[in-house]
Amino acid sequence: MTVLDKADPPSSATGSRHLGWALVLICIAQLMVVLDATIANIALPFIKSDLDFSASSLTWVVTGYSLTFGGLLLLGGRLGDLYGRRLTFIIGLVVFAVASLVGGLAQNEAMLLTSRGFQGAGAALASPSALALITTTFPAGPRRSRAFAVYAAMSGVGAAVGLILGGWLTGLDGVAGISVDGWRLTFLINVPIGIVAAVLAPMLLPESEKHEGWLDVPGAILGTGGLLAVVYGLTHASSDGWGDSTTLLFLIGGLVLLAVFLLVESRAEHPLLPFRIFASSTRAASFVAMMLLPAAMFAMFYFLSQYIQDVQGYSPLHTGVAFLPFSVGMVFAAALSSNLVNRIDPRYLAGIGTLLAAAALFGFSRIPSDTSLPVNPPEVSYWAHIFPWVMLMSIGMGMTFVPVTLTAVHRLRPEDNGIGSGVLNTMQQVGGALGLAVLATVATHVMSNDTETITKAAGGSGAAVPQDVLTQIQNQIFAHGATSAFLAGTVMALVGSAVIWAFMRVKHTELAADHDEPDASDAEEEGEPAVRVS
């Protein structure tokens, strides 16, 4: 008897009428997790003022969340495989909601930063289980493709929605007649959403099968420690540079821990990270693409949001609204991609999508700036210089995320769905940190050179530039640095595209299959004899 003979299809377990509500639940939880990475960004000045944060500690409001989120994803994915994905999903939601409550009520710096760390831990439990639950709940074919399209759209628009929601909530001074600082609402809004989602999960989601084995504790410690160190090192590099001693210490230490982790995993009977999930070239290409493309996308949000506020003079809420077209385009492209992936091989969809994203980044790099003296800032129109590329970027990302997500989890063994989803999410988080660190370094180098050049031109022989002159031109220096970063991001997107065109080989007809064992083409990729399921 095969695995397929042992259990009913997921659709019969939940009932087709529940599939829609199950997807709504999963995607609301995923949206909450993703947007929390950016929702607090606009509130940072208010948090600094109310809780008396130092400038160095303030960055940890953002870094603390991404650090624990990225570092614990592999562990969260494997816990779902071993002890049940619905249970892990629910625990993650509850941890996230409670941590959000603590953050919203925080009275000091330590209380808020601790809550952000636990928010990241809850997200690391919920996010890979959410993706794996789509695989186990929705049958292969059009239904699963549409489900992945909605999931990919939520993952993609989360950052933009976070900016919009953060700008709106920060501007409030109370709710329902109760006086509350607006920045606190950016945390408190998660509490009812997380609790309601946790309560509804047992009603709408089937529990996955618990698989044999035990938690690889040495692997969990080494893998989590290594990822935490690498993510911290990359984040530190984006602000303090690659040559900083702290940056080097954490990056080298993290890489050493990960090397030991790989050695331990190669000998473990029940490894935290089974190497077999990397054997398929298509899946490996999906993982690499999911590291490179979000790296460029997150950097776009980082630099463009500052450019729109600081150079163009938009308010926080207006800045969030400026990214609204990205959300619309992402949803449209994801829906289109989910329909096309049943008729067109994913390599073509993702390959074209990555090329569109590269073209958009190149368009951003052409935003005019002028760092010459006397100061003569060029006129920049949102509709002419920003909007077209925001839309093109959203369409490219929507066309890419759906096929990449589908191929990353395609034909994973049932016991590997959680860890496979965890690896995919880890690539996205580590890629975002890596992209920001690299592109911030490019921007900083360009801005430093511009400042030195202008200082000499204005003051002569290295004399200090008057502050009023520096103030007039600093926006143009930033604009030049940002556009240089966008150009570097174009290269990242093109590398991701090349990987997809070269190594993503799965056919669209294979995505409609729902077998647990690999078919002939997959088996050949993995170096195993083909296994047929009767």
Coordinates of C-alpha atoms in Angstrom, one line a residue:
M1 CA 0.0 0.0 0.0
T2 CA 1.4 3.4 -0.9
V3 CA 1.2 6.6 1.0
L4 CA -1.6 7.7 -1.3
D5 CA -3.7 4.7 -0.3
K6 CA -3.3 5.4 3.4
A7 CA -5.1 8.8 3.6
D8 CA -7.9 10.6 1.9
P9 CA -7.0 13.6 -0.2
P10 CA -6.8 16.8 1.8
S11 CA -9.8 18.3 0.0
S12 CA -12.1 15.6 1.3
A13 CA -10.8 16.0 4.8
T14 CA -11.7 19.6 5.0
G15 CA -14.6 19.8 2.5
S16 CA -14.3 21.9 -0.6
R17 CA -16.5 24.6 1.0
H18 CA -13.9 25.1 3.7
L19 CA -11.0 25.5 1.3
G20 CA -11.7 29.2 0.7
W21 CA -12.0 30.0 4.4
A22 CA -8.9 28.0 5.1
L23 CA -6.9 30.0 2.5
V24 CA -8.3 33.3 3.9
L25 CA -7.1 32.3 7.4
I26 CA -3.6 31.2 6.2
C27 CA -3.1 34.3 4.1
I28 CA -4.3 36.8 6.8
A29 CA -1.8 35.2 9.2
Q30 CA 1.0 35.4 6.6
L31 CA 0.1 39.0 5.8
M32 CA 0.3 39.9 9.5
V33 CA 3.7 38.3 9.8
V34 CA 5.2 39.9 6.7
L35 CA 3.8 43.5 7.1
D36 CA 5.2 43.5 10.7
A37 CA 8.6 43.8 9.2
T38 CA 7.8 47.3 7.9
I39 CA 4.7 48.6 9.8
A40 CA 6.8 50.0 12.7
N41 CA 9.3 51.8 10.4
I42 CA 7.2 55.0 10.1
A43 CA 6.5 54.9 13.8
L44 CA 10.2 54.9 14.8
P45 CA 10.6 58.7 15.5
F46 CA 7.6 58.5 17.8
I47 CA 8.9 55.4 19.6
K48 CA 12.2 57.1 20.1
S49 CA 10.6 60.1 21.7
D50 CA 8.1 58.4 23.9
L51 CA 10.4 55.6 25.2
D52 CA 13.6 57.6 25.2
F53 CA 15.4 55.3 22.8
S54 CA 19.0 56.0 21.9
A55 CA 19.8 56.2 18.2
S56 CA 21.7 52.9 18.2
S57 CA 19.0 51.0 20.1
L58 CA 16.2 52.3 17.8
T59 CA 17.4 50.2 14.9
W60 CA 16.8 47.1 17.0
V61 CA 13.1 47.7 16.8
V62 CA 13.4 46.6 13.1
T63 CA 16.5 44.4 13.4
G64 CA 15.3 42.4 16.5
Y65 CA 12.2 41.2 14.6
S66 CA 14.0 40.2 11.4
L67 CA 16.9 38.6 13.3
T68 CA 14.8 36.1 15.3
F69 CA 12.4 35.6 12.4
G70 CA 15.2 34.7 9.9
G71 CA 17.2 32.7 12.5
L72 CA 14.5 30.5 13.7
L73 CA 12.7 29.6 10.4
L74 CA 14.5 26.3 9.9
L75 CA 13.7 25.2 13.4
G76 CA 10.0 26.3 13.0
G77 CA 9.7 24.3 9.8
R78 CA 11.1 21.1 11.3
L79 CA 8.9 21.4 14.4
G80 CA 5.9 21.5 12.1
D81 CA 7.0 18.3 10.4
L82 CA 7.5 16.4 13.6
Y83 CA 4.7 17.6 15.8
G84 CA 2.0 18.8 13.4
R85 CA 1.8 21.9 11.3
R86 CA -1.5 23.1 12.5
L87 CA -0.4 22.9 16.1
T88 CA 2.9 24.7 15.3
F89 CA 0.9 27.3 13.3
I90 CA -1.4 28.0 16.2
I91 CA 1.4 28.2 18.8
G92 CA 3.2 30.7 16.5
L93 CA 0.1 32.8 16.2
V94 CA -0.5 32.9 19.9
V95 CA 3.2 33.8 20.6
F96 CA 3.0 36.5 18.0
A97 CA -0.2 38.0 19.4
V98 CA 1.0 37.9 23.0
A99 CA 4.3 39.5 22.1
S100 CA 2.4 42.2 20.1
L101 CA 0.3 43.0 23.2
V102 CA 3.5 43.4 25.3
G103 CA 5.0 45.6 22.6
G104 CA 1.9 47.8 22.4
L105 CA 2.0 48.2 26.2
A106 CA 5.8 48.6 26.5
Q107 CA 7.0 51.2 29.0
N108 CA 10.7 51.1 28.3
E109 CA 13.3 50.2 25.7
A110 CA 14.0 46.7 27.0
M111 CA 10.3 45.7 27.1
L112 CA 9.7 46.7 23.5
L113 CA 12.8 45.1 22.1
T114 CA 12.1 41.8 24.0
S115 CA 8.6 41.8 22.5
R116 CA 10.0 42.3 19.0
G117 CA 12.3 39.3 19.5
F118 CA 9.3 37.1 20.5
Q119 CA 7.3 38.5 17.6
G120 CA 10.0 37.2 15.3
A121 CA 10.0 33.8 17.1
G122 CA 6.2 33.5 16.7
A123 CA 6.5 34.4 13.0
A124 CA 9.2 31.8 12.5
L125 CA 6.8 29.1 13.9
A126 CA 3.7 30.3 11.9
S127 CA 5.2 31.2 8.5
P128 CA 6.7 27.9 7.3
S129 CA 3.7 26.0 8.7
A130 CA 1.3 28.3 6.8
L131 CA 3.1 27.5 3.5
A132 CA 3.2 23.8 4.2
L133 CA -0.5 23.8 5.2
I134 CA -1.4 25.0 1.7
T135 CA 0.5 22.0 0.2
T136 CA -1.3 19.5 2.5
T137 CA -4.8 21.2 2.4
F138 CA -5.1 22.0 -1.3
P139 CA -5.0 19.3 -4.0
A140 CA -2.4 19.7 -6.8
G141 CA -3.5 21.5 -9.9
P142 CA -5.4 24.7 -10.4
R143 CA -6.7 24.9 -6.8
R144 CA -3.2 24.7 -5.3
S145 CA -1.9 27.1 -8.0
R146 CA -4.6 29.7 -7.1
A147 CA -3.9 29.2 -3.4
F148 CA -0.2 29.8 -3.9
A149 CA -1.0 32.8 -6.0
V150 CA -2.9 34.4 -3.1
Y151 CA -0.2 33.4 -0.6
A152 CA 2.5 34.8 -2.8
A153 CA 0.5 38.0 -3.3
M154 CA 0.2 38.4 0.5
S155 CA 3.9 37.8 0.9
G156 CA 4.8 40.4 -1.7
V157 CA 2.3 43.1 -0.8
G158 CA 3.0 42.8 2.9
A159 CA 5.8 45.3 2.9
A160 CA 3.8 47.9 1.0
V161 CA 0.7 47.3 3.2
G162 CA 2.9 47.7 6.3
L163 CA 4.0 51.2 5.1
I164 CA 0.4 52.3 4.4
L165 CA -1.0 50.8 7.6
G166 CA 1.9 52.1 9.7
G167 CA 1.5 55.6 8.3
W168 CA -2.3 55.6 9.1
L169 CA -2.1 54.1 12.6
T170 CA 0.8 56.3 13.6
G171 CA -1.2 59.4 12.8
L172 CA -4.1 58.3 15.1
D173 CA -4.3 59.5 18.8
G174 CA -6.8 57.0 20.0
V175 CA -9.4 54.4 19.1
A176 CA -13.0 54.0 20.1
G177 CA -12.8 57.1 22.3
I178 CA -9.7 55.7 24.2
S179 CA -6.6 57.8 24.0
V180 CA -3.7 55.7 22.7
D181 CA -0.4 56.7 21.1
G182 CA -0.6 55.9 17.4
W183 CA 2.7 54.0 17.4
R184 CA 1.3 51.6 20.0
L185 CA -1.6 50.7 17.6
T186 CA 1.0 49.3 15.1
F187 CA 1.6 46.5 17.6
L188 CA -1.9 46.2 19.2
I189 CA -3.6 45.7 15.9
N190 CA -2.0 42.2 15.7
V191 CA -3.6 41.0 19.0
P192 CA -7.2 40.4 17.9
I193 CA -6.1 39.2 14.4
G194 CA -3.7 36.6 15.9
I195 CA -6.0 35.4 18.6
V196 CA -9.0 35.0 16.2
A197 CA -6.9 33.2 13.6
A198 CA -5.6 30.8 16.3
V199 CA -9.2 30.1 17.5
L200 CA -10.4 29.4 13.9
A201 CA -7.5 27.3 12.8
P202 CA -8.8 24.0 14.4
M203 CA -12.1 24.5 12.7
L204 CA -10.8 25.3 9.2
L205 CA -7.4 23.5 8.9
P206 CA -6.7 19.8 9.0
E207 CA -3.8 18.7 11.1
S208 CA -0.9 17.2 9.2
E209 CA 0.4 13.8 9.9
K210 CA 3.0 13.7 12.6
H211 CA 6.2 12.0 11.2
E212 CA 8.6 9.7 12.9
G213 CA 11.8 11.0 14.3
W214 CA 12.9 13.4 16.9
L215 CA 14.2 16.9 17.0
D216 CA 17.9 17.2 16.0
V217 CA 19.0 19.3 19.0
P218 CA 22.6 19.7 18.1
G219 CA 21.6 20.7 14.5
A220 CA 18.9 23.1 15.9
I221 CA 21.4 24.8 18.1
L222 CA 24.1 25.1 15.4
G223 CA 21.8 26.0 12.6
T224 CA 19.8 28.6 14.6
G225 CA 23.0 30.1 16.1
G226 CA 24.7 30.3 12.7
L227 CA 21.7 31.9 11.0
L228 CA 21.2 34.4 13.9
A229 CA 24.9 35.4 13.6
V230 CA 24.9 35.7 9.8
V231 CA 21.7 37.7 9.8
Y232 CA 23.0 40.0 12.5
G233 CA 26.3 40.4 10.7
L234 CA 24.6 41.3 7.5
T235 CA 22.3 43.8 9.2
H236 CA 25.3 45.3 11.1
A237 CA 27.2 45.6 7.8
S238 CA 24.4 47.7 6.2
S239 CA 25.0 50.4 8.9
D240 CA 28.6 50.1 10.0
G241 CA 30.3 48.6 7.0
W242 CA 31.9 45.3 6.0
G243 CA 35.2 46.1 7.6
D244 CA 33.7 46.8 11.1
S245 CA 35.1 44.3 13.7
T246 CA 31.6 43.4 14.9
T247 CA 30.4 42.7 11.4
L248 CA 33.4 40.5 10.7
L249 CA 33.1 38.7 14.0
F250 CA 29.5 37.7 13.5
L251 CA 29.8 36.9 9.8
I252 CA 32.8 34.7 10.3
G253 CA 31.4 33.1 13.5
G254 CA 28.1 32.5 11.8
L255 CA 29.7 30.9 8.8
V256 CA 31.8 28.6 11.0
L257 CA 28.7 27.5 12.9
L258 CA 26.9 26.8 9.7
A259 CA 29.8 24.8 8.4
V260 CA 29.8 22.7 11.5
F261 CA 26.0 22.4 11.2
L262 CA 26.3 21.0 7.7
L263 CA 28.9 18.5 9.0
V264 CA 26.6 17.4 11.8
E265 CA 23.6 17.2 9.5
S266 CA 25.4 14.9 7.1
R267 CA 25.8 12.3 9.8
A268 CA 22.5 12.7 11.7
E269 CA 19.9 10.0 11.5
H270 CA 17.0 12.5 11.7
P271 CA 18.6 15.8 10.5
L272 CA 17.0 19.2 11.0
L273 CA 17.9 19.9 7.4
P274 CA 17.8 16.8 5.1
F275 CA 20.1 17.4 2.2
R276 CA 17.8 15.6 -0.1
I277 CA 15.6 18.6 -0.5
F278 CA 18.5 20.3 -2.4
A279 CA 19.0 17.4 -4.8
S280 CA 16.5 18.6 -7.4
S281 CA 18.1 21.4 -9.5
T282 CA 14.7 23.0 -10.0
R283 CA 14.1 23.3 -6.2
A284 CA 17.7 24.5 -5.6
A285 CA 17.1 27.1 -8.4
S286 CA 13.9 28.2 -6.7
F287 CA 15.7 28.6 -3.4
V288 CA 18.5 30.7 -5.0
A289 CA 16.0 32.9 -6.8
M290 CA 14.0 33.4 -3.6
M291 CA 17.2 34.8 -2.0
L292 CA 18.2 37.1 -4.8
L293 CA 14.8 38.6 -5.9
P294 CA 13.5 39.6 -2.5
A295 CA 16.9 41.1 -1.8
A296 CA 16.4 43.5 -4.6
M297 CA 12.7 44.1 -3.7
F298 CA 13.3 44.9 0.0
A299 CA 16.1 47.3 -1.0
M300 CA 13.7 49.0 -3.3
F301 CA 11.3 49.7 -0.4
Y302 CA 14.1 50.8 1.8
F303 CA 15.7 53.4 -0.5
L304 CA 12.5 54.5 -2.4
S305 CA 10.5 55.1 0.8
Q306 CA 13.3 57.4 2.1
Y307 CA 13.7 59.1 -1.3
I308 CA 9.9 59.8 -1.5
Q309 CA 9.8 61.2 2.1
D310 CA 13.2 63.1 2.3
V311 CA 13.7 64.2 -1.3
Q312 CA 10.2 64.5 -2.6
G313 CA 8.8 65.8 0.7
Y314 CA 5.9 63.3 1.1
S315 CA 4.2 62.7 4.5
P316 CA 4.4 59.2 6.0
L317 CA 0.8 58.4 5.0
H318 CA 1.3 59.8 1.5
T319 CA 4.5 57.7 1.2
G320 CA 2.5 54.6 2.1
V321 CA -0.1 55.5 -0.5
A322 CA 2.6 56.0 -3.1
F323 CA 3.3 52.2 -2.8
L324 CA -0.4 51.2 -3.2
P325 CA 0.0 50.6 -6.9
F326 CA 2.6 48.0 -6.0
S327 CA 0.0 46.0 -4.0
V328 CA -2.5 46.3 -6.8
G329 CA 0.0 45.2 -9.5
M330 CA 1.3 42.3 -7.3
V331 CA -2.2 40.9 -6.8
F332 CA -3.1 41.2 -10.5
A333 CA 0.2 39.5 -11.6
A334 CA 0.0 36.7 -9.1
A335 CA -3.6 35.9 -10.2
L336 CA -2.5 35.9 -13.8
S337 CA 0.5 33.8 -13.1
S338 CA -1.6 31.2 -11.2
N339 CA -3.7 30.7 -14.3
L340 CA -0.8 30.6 -16.7
V341 CA 1.3 28.2 -14.6
N342 CA -1.1 25.4 -15.5
R343 CA -0.4 26.0 -19.2
I344 CA 3.1 27.4 -19.4
D345 CA 6.3 26.0 -17.8
P346 CA 7.3 27.9 -14.6
R347 CA 10.7 28.6 -16.0
Y348 CA 9.2 30.9 -18.6
L349 CA 6.9 32.7 -16.2
A350 CA 9.6 33.2 -13.5
G351 CA 12.3 34.0 -16.1
I352 CA 10.2 36.7 -17.7
G353 CA 9.1 38.0 -14.3
T354 CA 12.7 38.4 -13.1
L355 CA 13.6 40.2 -16.3
L356 CA 10.7 42.6 -15.7
A357 CA 11.9 43.2 -12.2
A358 CA 15.5 43.9 -13.4
A359 CA 14.1 46.4 -15.9
A360 CA 12.1 48.1 -13.2
L361 CA 15.2 48.4 -11.0
F362 CA 17.1 49.8 -13.9
G363 CA 14.3 52.3 -14.4
F364 CA 14.7 53.4 -10.7
S365 CA 18.4 53.9 -11.3
R366 CA 17.5 56.5 -14.0
I367 CA 15.7 58.8 -11.5
P368 CA 17.5 62.1 -12.2
S369 CA 19.9 63.6 -9.6
D370 CA 22.4 66.4 -9.7
T371 CA 25.3 66.6 -7.3
S372 CA 27.1 69.4 -9.1
L373 CA 27.5 73.0 -7.8
P374 CA 25.7 75.3 -7.8
V375 CA 22.8 73.3 -6.5
N376 CA 20.2 72.8 -9.2
P377 CA 17.9 69.9 -8.2
P378 CA 16.2 68.4 -11.2
E379 CA 12.4 68.1 -11.4
V380 CA 11.2 64.6 -10.6
S381 CA 7.6 63.6 -11.2
Y382 CA 6.1 60.6 -9.3
W383 CA 3.9 59.7 -12.3
A384 CA 6.8 59.9 -14.8
H385 CA 9.8 58.7 -12.9
I386 CA 8.5 56.5 -10.1
F387 CA 5.0 55.1 -10.8
P388 CA 5.9 53.2 -14.0
W389 CA 8.7 51.3 -12.4
V390 CA 6.7 50.6 -9.2
M391 CA 4.0 48.9 -11.4
L392 CA 6.6 47.0 -13.5
M393 CA 8.3 45.8 -10.4
S394 CA 5.0 44.6 -8.9
I395 CA 4.1 42.7 -12.1
G396 CA 7.6 41.1 -12.3
M397 CA 7.5 40.0 -8.7
G398 CA 3.9 38.6 -9.0
M399 CA 4.9 36.6 -12.1
T400 CA 8.0 35.3 -10.2
F401 CA 6.7 34.5 -6.7
V402 CA 4.0 32.0 -7.7
P403 CA 6.0 29.7 -9.9
V404 CA 9.1 29.9 -7.6
T405 CA 7.0 29.0 -4.6
L406 CA 5.2 26.1 -6.4
T407 CA 8.5 24.6 -7.7
A408 CA 10.2 25.0 -4.3
V409 CA 7.7 22.7 -2.5
H410 CA 6.9 20.5 -5.5
R411 CA 7.3 16.8 -4.8
L412 CA 8.8 17.3 -1.4
R413 CA 8.3 14.2 0.7
P414 CA 5.5 14.5 3.2
E415 CA 7.9 14.6 6.1
D416 CA 9.9 17.4 4.5
N417 CA 7.1 19.9 3.6
G418 CA 7.7 22.0 6.8
I419 CA 11.4 22.2 6.5
G420 CA 11.2 22.8 2.8
S421 CA 8.9 25.8 3.5
G422 CA 11.3 26.9 6.2
V423 CA 14.2 26.9 3.8
L424 CA 12.2 29.0 1.3
N425 CA 11.3 31.5 3.9
T426 CA 14.9 31.5 5.3
M427 CA 16.2 32.3 1.8
Q428 CA 13.8 35.3 1.6
Q429 CA 14.9 36.7 5.0
V430 CA 18.6 36.1 4.6
G431 CA 18.4 37.4 1.0
G432 CA 16.7 40.5 2.2
A433 CA 19.4 41.2 4.8
L434 CA 22.1 40.4 2.3
G435 CA 20.6 42.6 -0.3
L436 CA 20.2 45.5 2.0
A437 CA 23.7 45.2 3.3
V438 CA 25.3 45.0 -0.1
L439 CA 23.2 47.8 -1.7
A440 CA 23.6 50.0 1.4
T441 CA 27.3 49.6 1.0
V442 CA 27.1 50.7 -2.6
A443 CA 24.9 53.7 -1.7
T444 CA 27.2 54.7 1.2
H445 CA 30.3 54.6 -1.0
V446 CA 28.8 56.7 -3.7
M447 CA 27.4 59.3 -1.1
S448 CA 30.8 59.5 0.6
N449 CA 32.6 60.2 -2.7
D450 CA 30.0 62.8 -3.6
T451 CA 30.3 64.5 -0.3
E452 CA 34.1 64.6 -0.6
T453 CA 34.0 66.0 -4.1
I454 CA 31.5 68.7 -3.2
T455 CA 33.4 69.7 -0.1
K456 CA 36.5 70.3 -2.2
A457 CA 34.6 72.1 -4.9
A458 CA 32.8 74.4 -2.5
G459 CA 35.5 75.1 0.1
G460 CA 38.7 74.5 -1.8
S461 CA 41.6 72.4 -0.6
G462 CA 39.4 70.3 1.7
A463 CA 38.0 73.2 3.6
A464 CA 34.7 72.6 5.3
V465 CA 31.5 73.2 3.3
P466 CA 29.1 75.6 4.9
Q467 CA 26.1 73.8 6.5
D468 CA 23.5 75.6 4.4
V469 CA 25.2 74.4 1.2
L470 CA 25.4 70.8 2.6
T471 CA 21.7 71.0 3.5
Q472 CA 20.7 72.1 0.0
I473 CA 22.6 69.3 -1.7
Q474 CA 22.3 66.4 0.8
N475 CA 19.0 65.2 -0.9
Q476 CA 20.7 65.0 -4.2
I477 CA 23.7 63.1 -2.7
F478 CA 21.2 60.6 -1.3
A479 CA 19.3 60.4 -4.6
H480 CA 22.6 59.6 -6.4
G481 CA 23.5 56.9 -3.8
A482 CA 20.0 55.4 -4.0
T483 CA 20.0 55.2 -7.8
S484 CA 23.5 53.6 -7.7
A485 CA 22.1 51.0 -5.3
F486 CA 19.2 50.4 -7.7
L487 CA 21.7 49.7 -10.5
A488 CA 23.5 47.2 -8.3
G489 CA 20.1 45.6 -7.6
T490 CA 19.5 45.2 -11.3
V491 CA 22.6 43.0 -11.4
M492 CA 21.1 40.9 -8.6
A493 CA 17.8 40.4 -10.4
L494 CA 19.6 39.4 -13.6
V495 CA 21.7 36.8 -11.8
G496 CA 18.5 35.4 -10.3
S497 CA 16.9 35.3 -13.8
A498 CA 19.9 33.5 -15.2
V499 CA 19.7 30.8 -12.5
I500 CA 16.0 30.3 -13.3
W501 CA 16.5 30.1 -17.0
A502 CA 19.4 27.6 -16.6
F503 CA 18.2 25.3 -13.8
M504 CA 14.4 25.4 -13.4
R505 CA 13.4 22.4 -15.5
V506 CA 10.1 21.2 -14.1
K507 CA 7.2 21.1 -16.7
H508 CA 3.8 22.7 -16.1
T509 CA 2.2 19.3 -16.5
E510 CA 4.2 17.9 -13.6
L511 CA 2.9 20.6 -11.2
A512 CA -0.6 19.1 -11.6
A513 CA 0.6 15.8 -10.1
D514 CA 0.2 15.1 -6.4
H515 CA 2.5 12.1 -5.9
D516 CA 4.7 11.8 -2.9
E517 CA 7.5 10.0 -4.7
P518 CA 9.5 11.8 -7.5
D519 CA 8.6 11.0 -11.1
A520 CA 11.2 9.9 -13.6
S521 CA 12.6 13.3 -14.3
D522 CA 12.8 14.3 -10.6
A523 CA 14.5 11.0 -9.8
E524 CA 17.1 11.5 -12.4
E525 CA 17.9 14.9 -11.0
E526 CA 18.2 13.5 -7.5
G527 CA 20.3 10.5 -8.7
E528 CA 17.7 8.0 -7.6
P529 CA 15.9 5.3 -9.6
A530 CA 12.4 6.4 -10.7
V531 CA 9.6 5.2 -8.4
R532 CA 6.1 4.8 -9.8
V533 CA 3.1 5.1 -7.5
S534 CA 0.3 2.7 -8.3

